[in-house]
Structures are given as C-alpha cells and as structure tokens.
PDB file of N, CA, C and O in Angstrom:
ATOM      1  N   UNK G  12      23.572  38.802  47.600  1.00  0.00           N
ATOM      2  CA  UNK G  12      22.768  39.250  47.032  1.00  0.00           C
ATOM      3  C   UNK G  12      22.252  40.750  48.011  1.00  0.00           C
ATOM      4  O   UNK G  12      22.294  40.771  49.378  1.00  0.00           O
ATOM      5  N   UNK G  13      22.125  41.976  47.248  1.00  0.00           N
ATOM      6  CA  UNK G  13      21.892  43.147  48.190  1.00  0.00           C
ATOM      7  C   UNK G  13      20.638  43.113  48.818  1.00  0.00           C
ATOM      8  O   UNK G  13      19.558  42.871  47.992  1.00  0.00           O
ATOM      9  N   UNK G  14      20.556  43.445  50.100  1.00  0.00           N
ATOM     10  CA  UNK G  14      19.290  43.345  51.072  1.00  0.00           C
ATOM     11  C   UNK G  14      18.429  44.577  50.353  1.00  0.00           C
ATOM     12  O   UNK G  14      17.481  44.459  50.713  1.00  0.00           O
ATOM     13  N   UNK G  15      18.746  45.408  50.055  1.00  0.00           N
ATOM     14  CA  UNK G  15      17.768  46.541  49.724  1.00  0.00           C
ATOM     15  C   UNK G  15      17.366  46.242  48.156  1.00  0.00           C
ATOM     16  O   UNK G  15      16.303  46.539  47.969  1.00  0.00           O
ATOM     17  N   UNK G  16      17.980  45.529  47.414  1.00  0.00           N
ATOM     18  CA  UNK G  16      17.343  45.104  45.898  1.00  0.00           C
ATOM     19  C   UNK G  16      16.544  43.942  46.491  1.00  0.00           C
ATOM     20  O   UNK G  16      15.254  44.312  46.017  1.00  0.00           O
ATOM     21  N   UNK G  17      16.754  43.092  47.612  1.00  0.00           N
ATOM     22  CA  UNK G  17      15.533  42.713  47.757  1.00  0.00           C
ATOM     23  C   UNK G  17      14.269  42.794  48.336  1.00  0.00           C
ATOM     24  O   UNK G  17      13.376  42.520  48.033  1.00  0.00           O
ATOM     25  N   UNK G  18      14.589  44.251  49.268  1.00  0.00           N
ATOM     26  CA  UNK G  18      13.521  44.534  49.659  1.00  0.00           C
ATOM     27  C   UNK G  18      12.701  45.636  48.774  1.00  0.00           C
ATOM     28  O   UNK G  18      11.380  45.491  48.769  1.00  0.00           O
ATOM     29  N   UNK G  19      13.543  46.172  47.640  1.00  0.00           N
ATOM     30  CA  UNK G  19      12.548  46.473  46.411  1.00  0.00           C
ATOM     31  C   UNK G  19      12.101  45.591  45.948  1.00  0.00           C
ATOM     32  O   UNK G  19      10.775  45.955  45.546  1.00  0.00           O
ATOM     33  N   UNK G  20      12.585  44.590  45.582  1.00  0.00           N
ATOM     34  CA  UNK G  20      11.326  43.499  44.625  1.00  0.00           C
ATOM     35  C   UNK G  20      10.426  42.824  45.432  1.00  0.00           C
ATOM     36  O   UNK G  20       9.308  42.753  44.921  1.00  0.00           O
ATOM     37  N   UNK G  21      10.487  42.865  46.859  1.00  0.00           N
ATOM     38  CA  UNK G  21       9.147  42.487  47.597  1.00  0.00           C
ATOM     39  C   UNK G  21       8.511  43.652  47.478  1.00  0.00           C
ATOM     40  O   UNK G  21       6.814  43.295  47.921  1.00  0.00           O
ATOM     41  N   UNK G  22       8.639  45.083  47.290  1.00  0.00           N
ATOM     42  CA  UNK G  22       7.469  45.734  47.086  1.00  0.00           C
ATOM     43  C   UNK G  22       6.912  46.244  45.810  1.00  0.00           C
ATOM     44  O   UNK G  22       5.752  46.349  45.244  1.00  0.00           O
ATOM     45  N   UNK G  23       7.553  45.140  45.031  1.00  0.00           N
ATOM     46  CA  UNK G  23       6.687  45.121  43.330  1.00  0.00           C
ATOM     47  C   UNK G  23       5.567  44.164  43.389  1.00  0.00           C
ATOM     48  O   UNK G  23       5.358  43.066  43.869  1.00  0.00           O
ATOM     49  N   UNK G  24       4.717  44.633  42.857  1.00  0.00           N
ATOM     50  CA  UNK G  24       3.847  44.006  42.291  1.00  0.00           C
ATOM     51  C   UNK G  24       3.566  42.573  41.820  1.00  0.00           C
ATOM     52  O   UNK G  24       2.758  41.718  42.041  1.00  0.00           O
ATOM     53  N   UNK G  25       4.931  42.216  41.146  1.00  0.00           N
ATOM     54  CA  UNK G  25       5.020  41.204  40.063  1.00  0.00           C
ATOM     55  C   UNK G  25       5.732  40.388  41.186  1.00  0.00           C
ATOM     56  O   UNK G  25       5.446  38.855  41.044  1.00  0.00           O
ATOM     57  N   UNK G  26       6.149  40.316  42.583  1.00  0.00           N
ATOM     58  CA  UNK G  26       6.407  39.798  43.554  1.00  0.00           C
ATOM     59  C   UNK G  26       5.871  39.471  44.871  1.00  0.00           C
ATOM     60  O   UNK G  26       6.170  38.900  45.958  1.00  0.00           O
ATOM     61  N   UNK G  27       4.561  39.656  44.544  1.00  0.00           N
ATOM     62  CA  UNK G  27       3.823  40.168  45.774  1.00  0.00           C
ATOM     63  C   UNK G  27       3.377  38.936  46.266  1.00  0.00           C
ATOM     64  O   UNK G  27       2.921  37.884  45.559  1.00  0.00           O
ATOM     65  N   UNK G  28       3.124  38.658  47.585  1.00  0.00           N
ATOM     66  CA  UNK G  28       3.097  37.162  48.288  1.00  0.00           C
ATOM     67  C   UNK G  28       4.319  36.364  48.183  1.00  0.00           C
ATOM     68  O   UNK G  28       4.250  35.342  49.097  1.00  0.00           O
ATOM     69  N   UNK G  29       5.850  36.608  47.408  1.00  0.00           N
ATOM     70  CA  UNK G  29       6.758  36.078  47.749  1.00  0.00           C
ATOM     71  C   UNK G  29       7.709  36.828  48.719  1.00  0.00           C
ATOM     72  O   UNK G  29       7.570  38.087  48.836  1.00  0.00           O
ATOM     73  N   UNK G  30       8.206  35.582  50.068  1.00  0.00           N
ATOM     74  CA  UNK G  30       8.504  36.207  50.779  1.00  0.00           C
ATOM     75  C   UNK G  30      10.178  36.683  50.832  1.00  0.00           C
ATOM     76  O   UNK G  30      10.953  35.773  49.347  1.00  0.00           O
ATOM     77  N   UNK G  31      10.960  38.106  51.363  1.00  0.00           N
ATOM     78  CA  UNK G  31      12.700  37.922  50.855  1.00  0.00           C
ATOM     79  C   UNK G  31      13.647  36.298  51.007  1.00  0.00           C
ATOM     80  O   UNK G  31      14.125  36.099  50.251  1.00  0.00           O
ATOM     81  N   UNK G  32      12.558  35.381  51.887  1.00  0.00           N
ATOM     82  CA  UNK G  32      14.309  34.325  51.831  1.00  0.00           C
ATOM     83  C   UNK G  32      13.572  33.272  50.345  1.00  0.00           C
ATOM     84  O   UNK G  32      14.462  33.019  49.864  1.00  0.00           O
ATOM     85  N   UNK G  33      12.474  33.646  50.044  1.00  0.00           N
ATOM     86  CA  UNK G  33      11.998  33.055  48.651  1.00  0.00           C
ATOM     87  C   UNK G  33      12.896  33.457  47.505  1.00  0.00           C
ATOM     88  O   UNK G  33      13.158  33.177  46.418  1.00  0.00           O
ATOM     89  N   UNK G  34      12.831  35.066  47.630  1.00  0.00           N
ATOM     90  CA  UNK G  34      13.500  35.558  46.196  1.00  0.00           C
ATOM     91  C   UNK G  34      15.112  35.300  46.297  1.00  0.00           C
ATOM     92  O   UNK G  34      15.821  35.495  45.390  1.00  0.00           O
ATOM     93  N   UNK G  35      15.410  35.496  47.797  1.00  0.00           N
ATOM     94  CA  UNK G  35      16.982  34.816  47.712  1.00  0.00           C
ATOM     95  C   UNK G  35      17.082  33.845  47.204  1.00  0.00           C
ATOM     96  O   UNK G  35      18.145  33.120  46.490  1.00  0.00           O
ATOM     97  N   UNK G  36      16.337  32.581  47.274  1.00  0.00           N
ATOM     98  CA  UNK G  36      16.045  31.269  46.902  1.00  0.00           C
ATOM     99  C   UNK G  36      15.997  31.388  45.391  1.00  0.00           C
ATOM    100  O   UNK G  36      16.931  30.894  44.648  1.00  0.00           O
ATOM    101  N   UNK G  37      15.281  32.082  44.759  1.00  0.00           N
ATOM    102  CA  UNK G  37      15.189  32.808  43.334  1.00  0.00           C
ATOM    103  C   UNK G  37      16.649  33.018  43.001  1.00  0.00           C
ATOM    104  O   UNK G  37      17.203  32.489  41.989  1.00  0.00           O
ATOM    105  N   UNK G  38      16.989  33.609  43.571  1.00  0.00           N
ATOM    106  CA  UNK G  38      18.301  34.444  42.903  1.00  0.00           C
ATOM    107  C   UNK G  38      19.429  33.518  43.085  1.00  0.00           C
ATOM    108  O   UNK G  38      19.839  33.420  42.120  1.00  0.00           O
ATOM    109  N   UNK G  39      19.679  32.643  44.116  1.00  0.00           N
ATOM    110  CA  UNK G  39      20.462  31.818  43.931  1.00  0.00           C
ATOM    111  C   UNK G  39      20.087  30.410  42.736  1.00  0.00           C
ATOM    112  O   UNK G  39      21.467  30.330  42.421  1.00  0.00           O
ATOM    113  N   UNK G  40      19.406  29.951  42.617  1.00  0.00           N
ATOM    114  CA  UNK G  40      18.892  29.463  41.975  1.00  0.00           C
ATOM    115  C   UNK G  40      19.407  29.979  40.049  1.00  0.00           C
ATOM    116  O   UNK G  40      19.784  29.211  39.391  1.00  0.00           O
ATOM    117  N   UNK G  41      18.308  31.360  40.348  1.00  0.00           N
ATOM    118  CA  UNK G  41      18.641  32.051  38.641  1.00  0.00           C
ATOM    119  C   UNK G  41      19.773  33.094  38.289  1.00  0.00           C
ATOM    120  O   UNK G  41      19.803  32.995  37.317  1.00  0.00           O
ATOM    121  N   UNK G  42      19.952  33.552  39.568  1.00  0.00           N
ATOM    122  CA  UNK G  42      20.468  34.904  39.077  1.00  0.00           C
ATOM    123  C   UNK G  42      19.748  36.182  38.568  1.00  0.00           C
ATOM    124  O   UNK G  42      18.736  35.627  38.090  1.00  0.00           O
ATOM    125  N   UNK G  43      19.703  37.297  39.071  1.00  0.00           N
ATOM    126  CA  UNK G  43      19.487  38.380  38.608  1.00  0.00           C
ATOM    127  C   UNK G  43      20.636  39.261  38.112  1.00  0.00           C
ATOM    128  O   UNK G  43      20.807  40.013  38.833  1.00  0.00           O
ATOM    129  N   UNK G  44      20.648  38.997  36.605  1.00  0.00           N
ATOM    130  CA  UNK G  44      21.911  39.964  36.447  1.00  0.00           C
ATOM    131  C   UNK G  44      21.360  41.766  36.561  1.00  0.00           C
ATOM    132  O   UNK G  44      20.136  42.224  36.067  1.00  0.00           O
ATOM    133  N   UNK G  45      22.435  42.428  37.554  1.00  0.00           N
ATOM    134  CA  UNK G  45      21.362  43.570  37.556  1.00  0.00           C
ATOM    135  C   UNK G  45      22.622  45.048  36.382  1.00  0.00           C
ATOM    136  O   UNK G  45      23.609  44.288  36.017  1.00  0.00           O
ATOM    137  N   UNK G  46      21.541  45.600  36.119  1.00  0.00           N
ATOM    138  CA  UNK G  46      22.520  46.819  35.044  1.00  0.00           C
ATOM    139  C   UNK G  46      22.237  47.705  35.596  1.00  0.00           C
ATOM    140  O   UNK G  46      21.004  48.333  35.814  1.00  0.00           O
ATOM    141  N   UNK G  47      23.320  48.874  35.796  1.00  0.00           N
ATOM    142  CA  UNK G  47      22.952  50.263  36.038  1.00  0.00           C
ATOM    143  C   UNK G  47      23.088  51.112  34.565  1.00  0.00           C
ATOM    144  O   UNK G  47      23.945  50.836  33.769  1.00  0.00           O
ATOM    145  N   UNK G  48      21.972  51.769  34.375  1.00  0.00           N
ATOM    146  CA  UNK G  48      21.831  53.141  33.033  1.00  0.00           C
ATOM    147  C   UNK G  48      22.079  54.031  33.287  1.00  0.00           C
ATOM    148  O   UNK G  48      21.638  54.524  34.924  1.00  0.00           O
ATOM    149  N   UNK G  49      22.634  55.056  32.920  1.00  0.00           N
ATOM    150  CA  UNK G  49      22.890  56.854  32.609  1.00  0.00           C
ATOM    151  C   UNK G  49      21.700  57.214  32.327  1.00  0.00           C
ATOM    152  O   UNK G  49      21.032  56.809  31.312  1.00  0.00           O
ATOM    153  N   UNK G  50      21.426  58.444  32.235  1.00  0.00           N
ATOM    154  CA  UNK G  50      20.455  59.503  31.826  1.00  0.00           C
ATOM    155  C   UNK G  50      20.536  59.685  30.088  1.00  0.00           C
ATOM    156  O   UNK G  50      19.370  59.503  29.780  1.00  0.00           O
ATOM    157  N   UNK G  51      21.654  58.866  29.705  1.00  0.00           N
ATOM    158  CA  UNK G  51      21.828  59.268  27.945  1.00  0.00           C
ATOM    159  C   UNK G  51      22.062  58.063  27.709  1.00  0.00           C
ATOM    160  O   UNK G  51      22.314  57.559  26.488  1.00  0.00           O
ATOM    161  N   UNK G  52      21.697  56.857  28.488  1.00  0.00           N
ATOM    162  CA  UNK G  52      21.598  55.027  27.760  1.00  0.00           C
ATOM    163  C   UNK G  52      20.707  55.068  27.115  1.00  0.00           C
ATOM    164  O   UNK G  52      19.364  55.447  27.538  1.00  0.00           O
ATOM    165  N   UNK G  53      20.860  54.234  26.141  1.00  0.00           N
ATOM    166  CA  UNK G  53      19.415  53.394  25.732  1.00  0.00           C
ATOM    167  C   UNK G  53      19.582  52.431  25.901  1.00  0.00           C
ATOM    168  O   UNK G  53      20.091  51.381  26.026  1.00  0.00           O
ATOM    169  N   UNK G  54      18.274  51.918  26.806  1.00  0.00           N
ATOM    170  CA  UNK G  54      17.664  50.395  27.377  1.00  0.00           C
ATOM    171  C   UNK G  54      17.229  49.401  26.176  1.00  0.00           C
ATOM    172  O   UNK G  54      17.638  48.504  26.191  1.00  0.00           O
ATOM    173  N   UNK G  55      16.732  50.183  25.573  1.00  0.00           N
ATOM    174  CA  UNK G  55      16.158  48.977  24.296  1.00  0.00           C
ATOM    175  C   UNK G  55      15.512  49.913  23.015  1.00  0.00           C
ATOM    176  O   UNK G  55      15.127  50.829  23.527  1.00  0.00           O
ATOM    177  N   UNK G  56      15.510  49.363  21.751  1.00  0.00           N
ATOM    178  CA  UNK G  56      15.034  49.748  20.487  1.00  0.00           C
ATOM    179  C   UNK G  56      13.945  49.249  20.104  1.00  0.00           C
ATOM    180  O   UNK G  56      13.707  47.672  20.021  1.00  0.00           O
ATOM    181  N   UNK G  57      13.314  49.640  19.453  1.00  0.00           N
ATOM    182  CA  UNK G  57      12.042  49.418  18.994  1.00  0.00           C
ATOM    183  C   UNK G  57      12.498  48.302  17.834  1.00  0.00           C
ATOM    184  O   UNK G  57      13.486  48.521  17.018  1.00  0.00           O
ATOM    185  N   UNK G  58      11.940  47.125  17.852  1.00  0.00           N
ATOM    186  CA  UNK G  58      12.040  46.177  16.587  1.00  0.00           C
ATOM    187  C   UNK G  58      12.887  44.933  17.245  1.00  0.00           C
ATOM    188  O   UNK G  58      13.047  44.113  16.632  1.00  0.00           O
ATOM    189  N   UNK G  59      13.472  45.494  18.208  1.00  0.00           N
ATOM    190  CA  UNK G  59      14.665  44.502  19.169  1.00  0.00           C
ATOM    191  C   UNK G  59      13.806  43.029  19.426  1.00  0.00           C
ATOM    192  O   UNK G  59      12.601  43.473  20.181  1.00  0.00           O
ATOM    193  N   UNK G  60      14.485  42.200  19.469  1.00  0.00           N
ATOM    194  CA  UNK G  60      13.562  40.799  19.592  1.00  0.00           C
ATOM    195  C   UNK G  60      13.419  41.131  21.691  1.00  0.00           C
ATOM    196  O   UNK G  60      14.713  41.331  22.277  1.00  0.00           O
ATOM    197  N   UNK G  61      12.536  40.793  22.281  1.00  0.00           N
ATOM    198  CA  UNK G  61      12.418  40.696  23.896  1.00  0.00           C
ATOM    199  C   UNK G  61      12.761  39.380  24.397  1.00  0.00           C
ATOM    200  O   UNK G  61      12.201  38.431  24.206  1.00  0.00           O
ATOM    201  N   UNK G  62      13.744  39.442  24.960  1.00  0.00           N
ATOM    202  CA  UNK G  62      14.577  37.869  25.488  1.00  0.00           C
ATOM    203  C   UNK G  62      14.668  38.344  27.093  1.00  0.00           C
ATOM    204  O   UNK G  62      14.948  36.719  27.312  1.00  0.00           O
ATOM    205  N   UNK G  63      14.500  39.109  27.713  1.00  0.00           N
ATOM    206  CA  UNK G  63      13.878  39.062  29.446  1.00  0.00           C
ATOM    207  C   UNK G  63      12.975  40.179  29.931  1.00  0.00           C
ATOM    208  O   UNK G  63      12.789  40.937  29.078  1.00  0.00           O
ATOM    209  N   UNK G  64      12.837  39.998  30.937  1.00  0.00           N
ATOM    210  CA  UNK G  64      12.228  41.131  31.455  1.00  0.00           C
ATOM    211  C   UNK G  64      13.105  41.991  32.410  1.00  0.00           C
ATOM    212  O   UNK G  64      14.094  41.449  32.914  1.00  0.00           O
ATOM    213  N   UNK G  65      12.563  43.313  32.343  1.00  0.00           N
ATOM    214  CA  UNK G  65      13.891  44.039  32.895  1.00  0.00           C
ATOM    215  C   UNK G  65      13.082  44.596  34.006  1.00  0.00           C
ATOM    216  O   UNK G  65      11.612  45.131  34.007  1.00  0.00           O
ATOM    217  N   UNK G  66      13.099  44.990  35.316  1.00  0.00           N
ATOM    218  CA  UNK G  66      12.299  45.814  36.427  1.00  0.00           C
ATOM    219  C   UNK G  66      13.330  46.433  36.627  1.00  0.00           C
ATOM    220  O   UNK G  66      14.420  46.668  37.062  1.00  0.00           O
ATOM    221  N   UNK G  67      12.831  47.882  36.708  1.00  0.00           N
ATOM    222  CA  UNK G  67      12.974  49.287  37.503  1.00  0.00           C
ATOM    223  C   UNK G  67      13.293  49.119  38.573  1.00  0.00           C
ATOM    224  O   UNK G  67      11.867  49.120  39.584  1.00  0.00           O
ATOM    225  N   UNK G  68      14.237  49.321  39.309  1.00  0.00           N
ATOM    226  CA  UNK G  68      14.723  49.277  40.527  1.00  0.00           C
ATOM    227  C   UNK G  68      14.604  50.661  41.245  1.00  0.00           C
ATOM    228  O   UNK G  68      13.823  50.737  42.403  1.00  0.00           O
ATOM    229  N   UNK G  69      15.077  51.174  40.490  1.00  0.00           N
ATOM    230  CA  UNK G  69      15.424  52.817  41.171  1.00  0.00           C
ATOM    231  C   UNK G  69      15.494  53.656  39.883  1.00  0.00           C
ATOM    232  O   UNK G  69      15.819  53.434  39.002  1.00  0.00           O
ATOM    233  N   UNK G  70      15.003  55.205  39.887  1.00  0.00           N
ATOM    234  CA  UNK G  70      15.155  55.896  39.081  1.00  0.00           C
ATOM    235  C   UNK G  70      14.104  55.961  38.026  1.00  0.00           C
ATOM    236  O   UNK G  70      12.781  55.565  38.744  1.00  0.00           O
ATOM    237  N   UNK G  71      14.110  56.553  37.036  1.00  0.00           N
ATOM    238  CA  UNK G  71      12.756  56.501  35.952  1.00  0.00           C
ATOM    239  C   UNK G  71      13.407  56.372  34.684  1.00  0.00           C
ATOM    240  O   UNK G  71      15.039  56.313  34.373  1.00  0.00           O
ATOM    241  N   UNK G  72      12.508  55.939  33.830  1.00  0.00           N
ATOM    242  CA  UNK G  72      12.671  55.592  32.150  1.00  0.00           C
ATOM    243  C   UNK G  72      11.767  56.479  31.526  1.00  0.00           C
ATOM    244  O   UNK G  72      10.699  56.278  31.892  1.00  0.00           O
ATOM    245  N   UNK G  73      11.719  56.658  30.463  1.00  0.00           N
ATOM    246  CA  UNK G  73      11.338  57.340  29.536  1.00  0.00           C
ATOM    247  C   UNK G  73      10.936  56.321  28.129  1.00  0.00           C
ATOM    248  O   UNK G  73      11.706  55.938  27.871  1.00  0.00           O
ATOM    249  N   UNK G  74       9.948  56.128  27.854  1.00  0.00           N
ATOM    250  CA  UNK G  74       9.777  55.494  26.415  1.00  0.00           C
ATOM    251  C   UNK G  74       9.384  56.311  25.112  1.00  0.00           C
ATOM    252  O   UNK G  74       8.341  57.387  25.577  1.00  0.00           O
ATOM    253  N   UNK G  75      10.247  56.849  24.105  1.00  0.00           N
ATOM    254  CA  UNK G  75       9.864  57.306  22.695  1.00  0.00           C
ATOM    255  C   UNK G  75       9.828  56.790  21.882  1.00  0.00           C
ATOM    256  O   UNK G  75      10.626  55.855  21.972  1.00  0.00           O
ATOM    257  N   UNK G  76       9.583  57.445  20.557  1.00  0.00           N
ATOM    258  CA  UNK G  76       9.519  56.769  19.395  1.00  0.00           C
ATOM    259  C   UNK G  76       9.504  57.998  18.608  1.00  0.00           C
ATOM    260  O   UNK G  76       8.865  58.871  18.633  1.00  0.00           O
ATOM    261  N   UNK G  77      10.026  57.704  17.135  1.00  0.00           N
ATOM    262  CA  UNK G  77       9.830  58.488  16.214  1.00  0.00           C
ATOM    263  C   UNK G  77       8.862  57.993  15.275  1.00  0.00           C
ATOM    264  O   UNK G  77       8.469  56.883  14.718  1.00  0.00           O
ATOM    265  N   UNK G  78       7.823  59.079  14.991  1.00  0.00           N
ATOM    266  CA  UNK G  78       6.877  58.734  13.872  1.00  0.00           C
ATOM    267  C   UNK G  78       7.389  58.664  12.443  1.00  0.00           C
ATOM    268  O   UNK G  78       8.551  58.733  12.598  1.00  0.00           O
ATOM    269  N   UNK G  79       6.615  58.361  11.381  1.00  0.00           N
ATOM    270  CA  UNK G  79       6.579  58.176  10.088  1.00  0.00           C
ATOM    271  C   UNK G  79       7.345  59.700   9.824  1.00  0.00           C
ATOM    272  O   UNK G  79       7.948  59.148   8.659  1.00  0.00           O
ATOM    273  N   UNK G  80       7.110  60.990  10.370  1.00  0.00           N
ATOM    274  CA  UNK G  80       7.671  62.262   9.708  1.00  0.00           C
ATOM    275  C   UNK G  80       8.452  62.264  10.399  1.00  0.00           C
ATOM    276  O   UNK G  80       9.417  63.403  10.141  1.00  0.00           O
ATOM    277  N   UNK G  81       9.321  61.434  11.131  1.00  0.00           N
ATOM    278  CA  UNK G  81      10.542  61.737  11.987  1.00  0.00           C
ATOM    279  C   UNK G  81      10.646  62.762  13.311  1.00  0.00           C
ATOM    280  O   UNK G  81      11.607  62.917  14.150  1.00  0.00           O
ATOM    281  N   UNK G  82       9.199  63.042  13.790  1.00  0.00           N
ATOM    282  CA  UNK G  82       9.249  63.392  15.074  1.00  0.00           C
ATOM    283  C   UNK G  82       8.851  62.599  16.303  1.00  0.00           C
ATOM    284  O   UNK G  82       8.756  61.403  16.184  1.00  0.00           O
ATOM    285  N   UNK G  83       9.736  63.255  17.182  1.00  0.00           N
ATOM    286  CA  UNK G  83       9.962  62.331  18.250  1.00  0.00           C
ATOM    287  C   UNK G  83       8.686  62.404  19.392  1.00  0.00           C
ATOM    288  O   UNK G  83       8.110  63.561  19.840  1.00  0.00           O
ATOM    289  N   UNK G  84       7.904  61.236  19.295  1.00  0.00           N
ATOM    290  CA  UNK G  84       6.718  60.943  20.235  1.00  0.00           C
ATOM    291  C   UNK G  84       7.418  60.455  21.680  1.00  0.00           C
ATOM    292  O   UNK G  84       7.909  59.807  21.891  1.00  0.00           O
ATOM    293  N   UNK G  85       6.718  61.064  22.702  1.00  0.00           N
ATOM    294  CA  UNK G  85       7.114  60.417  24.335  1.00  0.00           C
ATOM    295  C   UNK G  85       5.551  59.611  24.585  1.00  0.00           C
ATOM    296  O   UNK G  85       4.769  60.027  24.712  1.00  0.00           O
ATOM    297  N   UNK G  86       5.650  58.174  25.023  1.00  0.00           N
ATOM    298  CA  UNK G  86       5.146  57.491  25.155  1.00  0.00           C
ATOM    299  C   UNK G  86       4.909  57.139  26.181  1.00  0.00           C
ATOM    300  O   UNK G  86       3.507  57.002  26.846  1.00  0.00           O
ATOM    301  N   UNK G  87       5.866  57.749  27.596  1.00  0.00           N
ATOM    302  CA  UNK G  87       5.338  57.203  28.635  1.00  0.00           C
ATOM    303  C   UNK G  87       6.623  57.409  29.513  1.00  0.00           C
ATOM    304  O   UNK G  87       7.807  57.234  29.498  1.00  0.00           O
ATOM    305  N   UNK G  88       6.565  57.507  30.564  1.00  0.00           N
ATOM    306  CA  UNK G  88       7.449  58.219  31.851  1.00  0.00           C
ATOM    307  C   UNK G  88       7.267  56.816  32.936  1.00  0.00           C
ATOM    308  O   UNK G  88       6.276  56.560  33.384  1.00  0.00           O
ATOM    309  N   UNK G  89       8.216  56.131  33.354  1.00  0.00           N
ATOM    310  CA  UNK G  89       8.265  55.241  34.230  1.00  0.00           C
ATOM    311  C   UNK G  89       9.447  55.600  35.431  1.00  0.00           C
ATOM    312  O   UNK G  89      10.031  55.534  35.191  1.00  0.00           O
ATOM    313  N   UNK G  90       8.295  55.421  36.583  1.00  0.00           N
ATOM    314  CA  UNK G  90       9.315  55.759  37.776  1.00  0.00           C
ATOM    315  C   UNK G  90       9.090  54.719  38.906  1.00  0.00           C
ATOM    316  O   UNK G  90       8.250  54.157  39.131  1.00  0.00           O
TER     317      UNK G  90
END
C-alpha cells in the first residue's frame, strides 16, 4: 500500500480517529481500488446506480448537469 495514500486518507474527515496502521489493516482486508482520471474523463453520469464510495485523494473534480433546456449548469467544484 502506498504510504502517501495512507497519509492522505488519515487527513480525510471520513477516517478521523483511524490510525495509519488501522487503515493498512482495512486495506489488507477489503482493498481500495485506485483509479486515475484525467481532465477529460467522466467519473459518473446522472442516473447511474451508486455502488461504491469515491474519495478524491489528489486534484479536483467538478459536478455539472444539463438542464431541461440543454444548458450546462455547474453544480460544484471539489478540491
């Protein structure tokens, strides 16, 4: 397991109070699939069934949707 990833996860409020060694144990038990996305990648589409949790470790992502008139609306920027 990447020690930089463990450090990033311990900074995440979701894992507040969980030690690095506990995160490593969780990884060994369940695994954390890592996915790298590039600026033109689509991470998820509206209407798709949500089957897992995604945690942004590095970079940023923006939420957008198209309204009924076809106009693109920015929902949120996440860093």
